[in-house]
Tab-separated table of C-alpha atoms in Angstrom:
chain	number	residue	atom	x	y	z
A	1	MET	CA	0.000	0.000	0.000
A	2	THR	CA	1.155	3.542	-0.759
A	3	LEU	CA	2.513	5.215	2.366
A	4	THR	CA	1.893	8.803	3.429
A	5	THR	CA	4.526	11.298	4.522
A	6	THR	CA	4.111	14.492	6.549
A	7	VAL	CA	6.359	17.513	5.971
A	8	GLU	CA	6.545	21.131	7.092
A	9	HIS	CA	6.286	23.458	4.090
A	10	GLN	CA	7.339	27.088	4.368
A	11	HIS	CA	5.290	29.333	2.099
A	12	ALA	CA	6.642	32.487	0.442
A	13	ASP	CA	5.081	34.649	3.164
A	14	GLY	CA	7.113	32.865	5.811
A	15	HIS	CA	4.266	30.846	7.307
A	16	THR	CA	4.782	27.124	7.834
A	17	LEU	CA	2.070	24.595	7.011
A	18	SER	CA	1.995	20.870	7.748
A	19	LEU	CA	1.271	18.787	4.646
A	20	THR	CA	0.676	15.064	4.346
A	21	PHE	CA	1.110	13.517	0.922
A	22	ALA	CA	1.098	10.213	-0.942
A	23	GLU	CA	3.075	9.588	-4.123
A	24	PRO	CA	2.144	7.221	-6.944
A	25	ASP	CA	4.466	4.308	-7.595
A	26	GLY	CA	4.825	5.185	-11.272
A	27	VAL	CA	4.522	8.286	-13.421
A	28	VAL	CA	2.857	11.305	-11.784
A	29	ARG	CA	-0.194	12.298	-13.844
A	30	GLY	CA	-0.803	15.516	-11.891
A	31	GLY	CA	-1.550	16.715	-8.392
A	32	LEU	CA	-4.650	16.671	-6.185
A	33	VAL	CA	-5.208	18.822	-3.112
A	34	VAL	CA	-7.484	16.964	-0.691
A	35	LEU	CA	-9.574	19.011	1.730
A	36	HIS	CA	-11.100	17.011	4.524
A	37	GLU	CA	-13.192	17.438	7.634
A	38	GLU	CA	-10.545	16.093	9.992
A	39	ALA	CA	-8.895	18.894	11.920
A	40	GLU	CA	-5.145	19.440	12.132
A	41	GLU	CA	-4.059	15.802	11.878
A	42	VAL	CA	-4.364	12.939	9.418
A	43	GLU	CA	-6.250	9.901	10.651
A	44	GLU	CA	-6.427	6.434	9.125
A	45	GLY	CA	-9.414	7.104	6.873
A	46	LEU	CA	-7.823	10.147	5.280
A	47	GLY	CA	-4.536	8.310	4.889
A	48	LEU	CA	-6.328	5.564	2.967
A	49	LEU	CA	-8.013	8.174	0.785
A	50	LEU	CA	-4.684	9.812	-0.059
A	51	ALA	CA	-3.195	6.412	-0.843
A	52	GLY	CA	-6.187	5.450	-2.996
A	53	LEU	CA	-5.900	8.575	-5.141
A	54	ALA	CA	-2.125	8.142	-5.383
A	55	GLY	CA	-2.800	4.624	-6.645
A	56	GLU	CA	-4.584	6.241	-9.588
A	57	GLY	CA	-1.425	8.163	-10.502
A	58	TRP	CA	-1.975	11.448	-8.653
A	59	LEU	CA	0.498	13.125	-6.303
A	60	THR	CA	-2.016	13.677	-3.535
A	61	VAL	CA	-1.567	16.135	-0.674
A	62	THR	CA	-3.691	17.459	2.173
A	63	PRO	CA	-2.973	20.578	4.254
A	64	HIS	CA	-3.527	20.313	8.003
A	65	LEU	CA	-6.316	22.779	8.760
A	66	ASP	CA	-7.908	24.004	11.961
A	67	ARG	CA	-11.476	23.204	10.992
A	68	ASP	CA	-13.067	24.759	14.071
A	69	ASN	CA	-11.703	28.228	13.336
A	70	LEU	CA	-11.434	28.019	9.546
A	71	THR	CA	-12.167	31.201	7.591
A	72	GLN	CA	-12.238	31.630	3.834
A	73	GLN	CA	-8.952	33.532	3.960
A	74	ASP	CA	-7.312	30.765	6.003
A	75	LEU	CA	-8.557	28.167	3.550
A	76	LEU	CA	-7.323	30.016	0.471
A	77	GLU	CA	-3.933	30.759	2.021
A	78	ALA	CA	-3.474	27.113	2.976
A	79	THR	CA	-4.534	26.022	-0.503
A	80	ASP	CA	-2.122	28.471	-2.127
A	81	ALA	CA	0.709	27.098	0.014
A	82	THR	CA	-0.230	23.558	-0.979
A	83	LEU	CA	-0.363	24.505	-4.658
A	84	SER	CA	3.075	26.071	-4.270
A	85	TRP	CA	4.383	22.804	-2.853
A	86	LEU	CA	2.977	20.895	-5.835
A	87	ALA	CA	4.577	23.374	-8.242
A	88	GLU	CA	7.912	22.856	-6.524
A	89	ARG	CA	7.477	19.148	-7.138
A	90	GLY	CA	7.116	19.822	-10.869
A	91	VAL	CA	3.332	19.513	-11.227
A	92	GLN	CA	2.008	21.856	-13.928
A	93	ALA	CA	-0.817	24.209	-12.955
A	94	ASP	CA	-3.287	22.795	-15.503
A	95	LEU	CA	-2.764	19.315	-14.050
A	96	VAL	CA	-3.820	20.279	-10.517
A	97	GLY	CA	-7.219	19.631	-8.996
A	98	VAL	CA	-8.897	19.951	-5.612
A	99	VAL	CA	-11.248	17.459	-4.003
A	100	GLY	CA	-13.134	17.677	-0.729
A	101	PHE	CA	-15.241	15.245	1.250
A	102	ASP	CA	-18.111	16.097	3.604
A	103	LEU	CA	-17.199	19.450	5.190
A	104	GLY	CA	-14.180	19.471	2.890
A	105	GLY	CA	-16.632	19.407	-0.005
A	106	THR	CA	-17.781	22.871	1.026
A	107	ALA	CA	-14.161	23.996	1.186
A	108	ALA	CA	-13.468	22.576	-2.289
A	109	LEU	CA	-16.316	24.608	-3.763
A	110	VAL	CA	-14.983	27.756	-2.098
A	111	VAL	CA	-11.538	27.139	-3.583
A	112	ALA	CA	-12.982	26.345	-7.009
A	113	SER	CA	-14.831	29.668	-6.935
A	114	ASN	CA	-11.713	31.676	-6.088
A	115	ARG	CA	-8.851	29.916	-7.866
A	116	ARG	CA	-8.370	28.707	-11.449
A	117	LEU	CA	-7.556	25.004	-11.280
A	118	GLY	CA	-7.769	22.165	-13.753
A	119	ALA	CA	-10.747	20.594	-11.978
A	120	ALA	CA	-12.542	20.382	-8.645
A	121	VAL	CA	-14.817	17.836	-6.949
A	122	SER	CA	-17.043	18.104	-3.872
A	123	VAL	CA	-18.357	14.882	-2.354
A	124	GLY	CA	-20.986	15.880	0.157
A	125	GLY	CA	-20.822	19.065	2.137
A	126	GLN	CA	-22.722	21.410	4.333
A	127	GLY	CA	-22.363	24.861	5.790
A	128	VAL	CA	-19.195	25.731	7.686
A	129	THR	CA	-18.961	28.769	9.960
A	130	GLY	CA	-16.756	31.376	8.310
A	131	LEU	CA	-17.258	30.083	4.768
A	132	PRO	CA	-19.810	31.399	2.222
A	133	VAL	CA	-23.125	29.673	1.582
A	134	LEU	CA	-22.706	27.266	-1.345
A	135	VAL	CA	-25.576	28.485	-3.505
A	136	GLU	CA	-24.255	32.055	-3.253
A	137	ILE	CA	-20.867	31.211	-4.776
A	138	ALA	CA	-21.594	28.339	-7.185
A	139	GLY	CA	-22.382	30.732	-10.046
A	140	ARG	CA	-18.898	32.247	-9.700
A	141	LEU	CA	-17.009	28.997	-10.209
A	142	THR	CA	-13.701	29.489	-12.042
A	143	SER	CA	-12.687	25.801	-12.151
A	144	PRO	CA	-14.589	22.892	-13.749
A	145	TRP	CA	-16.557	21.481	-10.814
A	146	LEU	CA	-18.401	18.271	-9.972
A	147	GLY	CA	-20.591	18.254	-6.865
A	148	MET	CA	-22.218	15.121	-5.429
A	149	TYR	CA	-24.700	15.408	-2.594
A	150	GLY	CA	-27.062	13.277	-0.568
A	151	ASP	CA	-30.150	14.621	1.158
A	152	ALA	CA	-30.505	12.137	4.061
A	153	GLY	CA	-34.014	11.428	2.789
A	154	ASP	CA	-35.106	14.976	3.516
A	155	GLU	CA	-37.271	16.727	0.919
A	156	ALA	CA	-35.904	20.148	1.847
A	157	GLY	CA	-32.362	18.810	1.476
A	158	GLY	CA	-33.190	17.558	-1.988
A	159	ALA	CA	-34.543	20.967	-2.956
A	160	GLU	CA	-31.294	22.567	-1.794
A	161	VAL	CA	-29.287	20.266	-4.061
A	162	GLU	CA	-31.453	21.295	-7.004
A	163	GLN	CA	-30.962	24.982	-6.135
A	164	LEU	CA	-27.216	24.394	-6.084
A	165	ARG	CA	-27.397	22.755	-9.522
A	166	ASP	CA	-29.251	25.767	-10.934
A	167	ALA	CA	-26.730	28.181	-9.412
A	168	ALA	CA	-23.718	26.238	-10.711
A	169	ALA	CA	-25.189	26.133	-14.210
A	170	LYS	CA	-24.692	29.909	-14.399
A	171	ALA	CA	-20.913	29.568	-14.109
A	172	LYS	CA	-18.695	29.966	-17.165
A	173	VAL	CA	-16.983	26.614	-16.624
A	174	ALA	CA	-18.166	23.017	-16.885
A	175	THR	CA	-20.259	21.959	-13.881
A	176	ASN	CA	-22.241	18.908	-12.871
A	177	VAL	CA	-24.301	18.391	-9.717
A	178	VAL	CA	-25.357	14.832	-8.907
A	179	HIS	CA	-28.150	14.210	-6.401
A	180	TYR	CA	-28.238	10.977	-4.383
A	181	PRO	CA	-31.685	10.796	-2.747
A	182	GLY	CA	-31.562	9.139	0.665
A	183	ALA	CA	-27.765	9.260	1.028
A	184	ASN	CA	-26.314	11.282	3.894
A	185	HIS	CA	-23.595	13.940	3.659
A	186	ARG	CA	-20.842	11.377	4.257
A	187	PHE	CA	-22.255	8.671	1.937
A	188	ASP	CA	-21.131	6.178	4.606
A	189	ALA	CA	-24.555	4.558	4.944
A	190	ASP	CA	-24.949	3.897	1.211
A	191	PRO	CA	-22.080	1.795	-0.202
A	192	ASP	CA	-23.486	1.887	-3.737
A	193	ALA	CA	-23.702	5.679	-3.765
A	194	ALA	CA	-20.209	5.930	-2.245
A	195	ALA	CA	-18.754	3.618	-4.898
A	196	GLU	CA	-20.431	5.542	-7.707
A	197	ALA	CA	-19.274	8.883	-6.275
A	198	TRP	CA	-15.703	7.569	-6.134
A	199	GLN	CA	-15.813	6.489	-9.778
A	200	ARG	CA	-17.364	9.800	-10.848
A	201	THR	CA	-14.551	11.601	-9.015
A	202	LEU	CA	-11.897	9.642	-10.871
A	203	ASN	CA	-13.683	10.155	-14.201
A	204	TRP	CA	-13.942	13.927	-13.659
A	205	PHE	CA	-10.225	14.263	-13.054
A	206	ASP	CA	-9.442	11.929	-15.952
A	207	ALA	CA	-11.517	14.163	-18.241
A	208	HIS	CA	-10.206	17.558	-17.122
A	209	LEU	CA	-6.617	17.005	-15.955
A	210	ARG	CA	-5.006	15.957	-19.216
């Protein structure tokens, strides 16, 4: 199994950020920044996710974020530092994507609306204090974006997903919002939906990071 490594990366502004990454065994196809709900440290589940994406050929890296006090500015600065690290490793800008899961899915949409990347994916997501409401920023997307959301069987939740789809359709980049009725934000109670979301994620990056 691909192993993960944690390093301290000093950004151009002098700030230091902890990064955990996984490298593919063969040729590096590009780089993926993974934004996740876990705060400040990398636990087993996230390590497996990094390794799984690296197994598909991506140099995969996650910044250690303080989720509880995360602001949009903090998120973008951490993402910029992570992108800088990828550039230093020789990954071209048009071969870089961002992907977020659950609360990280919200963060990925924020990044994709403020930075020009090759592609972005949000798997689940909900509001995070300090970050903009999703439907308010989806129309300003600047990176091709795929969003996949459950509604936990709630009719109002399903309506919110449809509102997000309509908002994203106004963006000037490729977007796709997939609704999984009955699935929760984590997709952990619906293995079929989780497996399909994983394959859609891989397909989106295959299509746009090339």
